mmCIF file with all atom_site columns, N, CA and C in Angstrom:
data_model
loop_
_atom_site.group_PDB
_atom_site.id
_atom_site.type_symbol
_atom_site.label_atom_id
_atom_site.label_alt_id
_atom_site.label_comp_id
_atom_site.label_asym_id
_atom_site.label_entity_id
_atom_site.label_seq_id
_atom_site.pdbx_PDB_ins_code
_atom_site.Cartn_x
_atom_site.Cartn_y
_atom_site.Cartn_z
_atom_site.occupancy
_atom_site.B_iso_or_equiv
_atom_site.pdbx_formal_charge
_atom_site.auth_seq_id
_atom_site.auth_comp_id
_atom_site.auth_asym_id
_atom_site.auth_atom_id
_atom_site.pdbx_PDB_model_num
ATOM 1  N N  . ALA A 1 1  ? 39.239 1.941  27.674 1.00 0.00 ? 1  ALA A N  1
ATOM 2  C CA . ALA A 1 1  ? 38.265 2.103  28.824 1.00 0.00 ? 1  ALA A CA 1
ATOM 3  C C  . ALA A 1 1  ? 37.109 1.486  28.486 1.00 0.00 ? 1  ALA A C  1
ATOM 4  N N  . LYS A 1 2  ? 36.333 1.003  29.593 1.00 0.00 ? 2  LYS A N  1
ATOM 5  C CA . LYS A 1 2  ? 34.892 0.377  29.391 1.00 0.00 ? 2  LYS A CA 1
ATOM 6  C C  . LYS A 1 2  ? 33.921 1.465  30.072 1.00 0.00 ? 2  LYS A C  1
ATOM 7  N N  . LYS A 1 3  ? 32.681 1.294  29.527 1.00 0.00 ? 3  LYS A N  1
ATOM 8  C CA . LYS A 1 3  ? 31.534 2.161  30.037 1.00 0.00 ? 3  LYS A CA 1
ATOM 9  C C  . LYS A 1 3  ? 31.545 2.315  31.709 1.00 0.00 ? 3  LYS A C  1
ATOM 10 N N  . ARG A 1 4  ? 31.930 1.194  32.337 1.00 0.00 ? 4  ARG A N  1
ATOM 11 C CA . ARG A 1 4  ? 31.872 1.145  33.692 1.00 0.00 ? 4  ARG A CA 1
ATOM 12 C C  . ARG A 1 4  ? 33.057 1.776  34.434 1.00 0.00 ? 4  ARG A C  1
ATOM 13 N N  . GLU A 1 5  ? 34.099 1.962  33.570 1.00 0.00 ? 5  GLU A N  1
ATOM 14 C CA . GLU A 1 5  ? 35.220 2.362  34.129 1.00 0.00 ? 5  GLU A CA 1
ATOM 15 C C  . GLU A 1 5  ? 35.409 3.866  34.385 1.00 0.00 ? 5  GLU A C  1
ATOM 16 N N  . PRO A 1 6  ? 35.716 4.475  35.585 1.00 0.00 ? 6  PRO A N  1
ATOM 17 C CA . PRO A 1 6  ? 35.913 5.810  35.819 1.00 0.00 ? 6  PRO A CA 1
ATOM 18 C C  . PRO A 1 6  ? 37.198 6.414  34.764 1.00 0.00 ? 6  PRO A C  1
ATOM 19 N N  . ASP A 1 7  ? 37.838 5.530  34.335 1.00 0.00 ? 7  ASP A N  1
ATOM 20 C CA . ASP A 1 7  ? 38.943 5.894  33.689 1.00 0.00 ? 7  ASP A CA 1
ATOM 21 C C  . ASP A 1 7  ? 38.536 6.292  32.026 1.00 0.00 ? 7  ASP A C  1
ATOM 22 N N  . SER A 1 8  ? 37.395 5.951  31.856 1.00 0.00 ? 8  SER A N  1
ATOM 23 C CA . SER A 1 8  ? 36.815 6.316  30.576 1.00 0.00 ? 8  SER A CA 1
ATOM 24 C C  . SER A 1 8  ? 37.041 7.801  30.047 1.00 0.00 ? 8  SER A C  1
ATOM 25 N N  . THR A 1 9  ? 37.229 8.086  28.936 1.00 0.00 ? 9  THR A N  1
ATOM 26 C CA . THR A 1 9  ? 37.449 9.600  28.521 1.00 0.00 ? 9  THR A CA 1
ATOM 27 C C  . THR A 1 9  ? 35.913 10.102 28.183 1.00 0.00 ? 9  THR A C  1
ATOM 28 N N  . PRO A 1 10 ? 35.786 11.463 28.011 1.00 0.00 ? 10 PRO A N  1
ATOM 29 C CA . PRO A 1 10 ? 34.584 11.878 27.580 1.00 0.00 ? 10 PRO A CA 1
ATOM 30 C C  . PRO A 1 10 ? 34.178 11.447 26.305 1.00 0.00 ? 10 PRO A C  1
ATOM 31 N N  . ASP A 1 11 ? 34.997 11.219 25.372 1.00 0.00 ? 11 ASP A N  1
ATOM 32 C CA . ASP A 1 11 ? 34.632 10.752 24.088 1.00 0.00 ? 11 ASP A CA 1
ATOM 33 C C  . ASP A 1 11 ? 33.993 9.248  24.290 1.00 0.00 ? 11 ASP A C  1
ATOM 34 N N  . GLU A 1 12 ? 34.636 8.412  24.980 1.00 0.00 ? 12 GLU A N  1
ATOM 35 C CA . GLU A 1 12 ? 34.134 6.996  25.097 1.00 0.00 ? 12 GLU A CA 1
ATOM 36 C C  . GLU A 1 12 ? 32.817 6.932  25.903 1.00 0.00 ? 12 GLU A C  1
ATOM 37 N N  . ILE A 1 13 ? 32.839 7.973  26.748 1.00 0.00 ? 13 ILE A N  1
ATOM 38 C CA . ILE A 1 13 ? 31.384 8.083  27.666 1.00 0.00 ? 13 ILE A CA 1
ATOM 39 C C  . ILE A 1 13 ? 30.291 8.450  26.548 1.00 0.00 ? 13 ILE A C  1
ATOM 40 N N  . LEU A 1 14 ? 30.522 9.327  25.724 1.00 0.00 ? 14 LEU A N  1
ATOM 41 C CA . LEU A 1 14 ? 29.502 9.834  24.575 1.00 0.00 ? 14 LEU A CA 1
ATOM 42 C C  . LEU A 1 14 ? 29.239 8.501  23.700 1.00 0.00 ? 14 LEU A C  1
ATOM 43 N N  . SER A 1 15 ? 30.260 7.883  23.372 1.00 0.00 ? 15 SER A N  1
ATOM 44 C CA . SER A 1 15 ? 30.189 6.838  22.351 1.00 0.00 ? 15 SER A CA 1
ATOM 45 C C  . SER A 1 15 ? 29.375 5.679  22.974 1.00 0.00 ? 15 SER A C  1
ATOM 46 N N  . MET A 1 16 ? 29.155 5.604  24.208 1.00 0.00 ? 16 MET A N  1
ATOM 47 C CA . MET A 1 16 ? 28.296 4.500  24.773 1.00 0.00 ? 16 MET A CA 1
ATOM 48 C C  . MET A 1 16 ? 26.950 4.527  24.510 1.00 0.00 ? 16 MET A C  1
#
């Protein structure tokens, strides 16, 4: 999942 994707998991969002 990418930063722009709503499919991103909470973990990935925090990692950005």
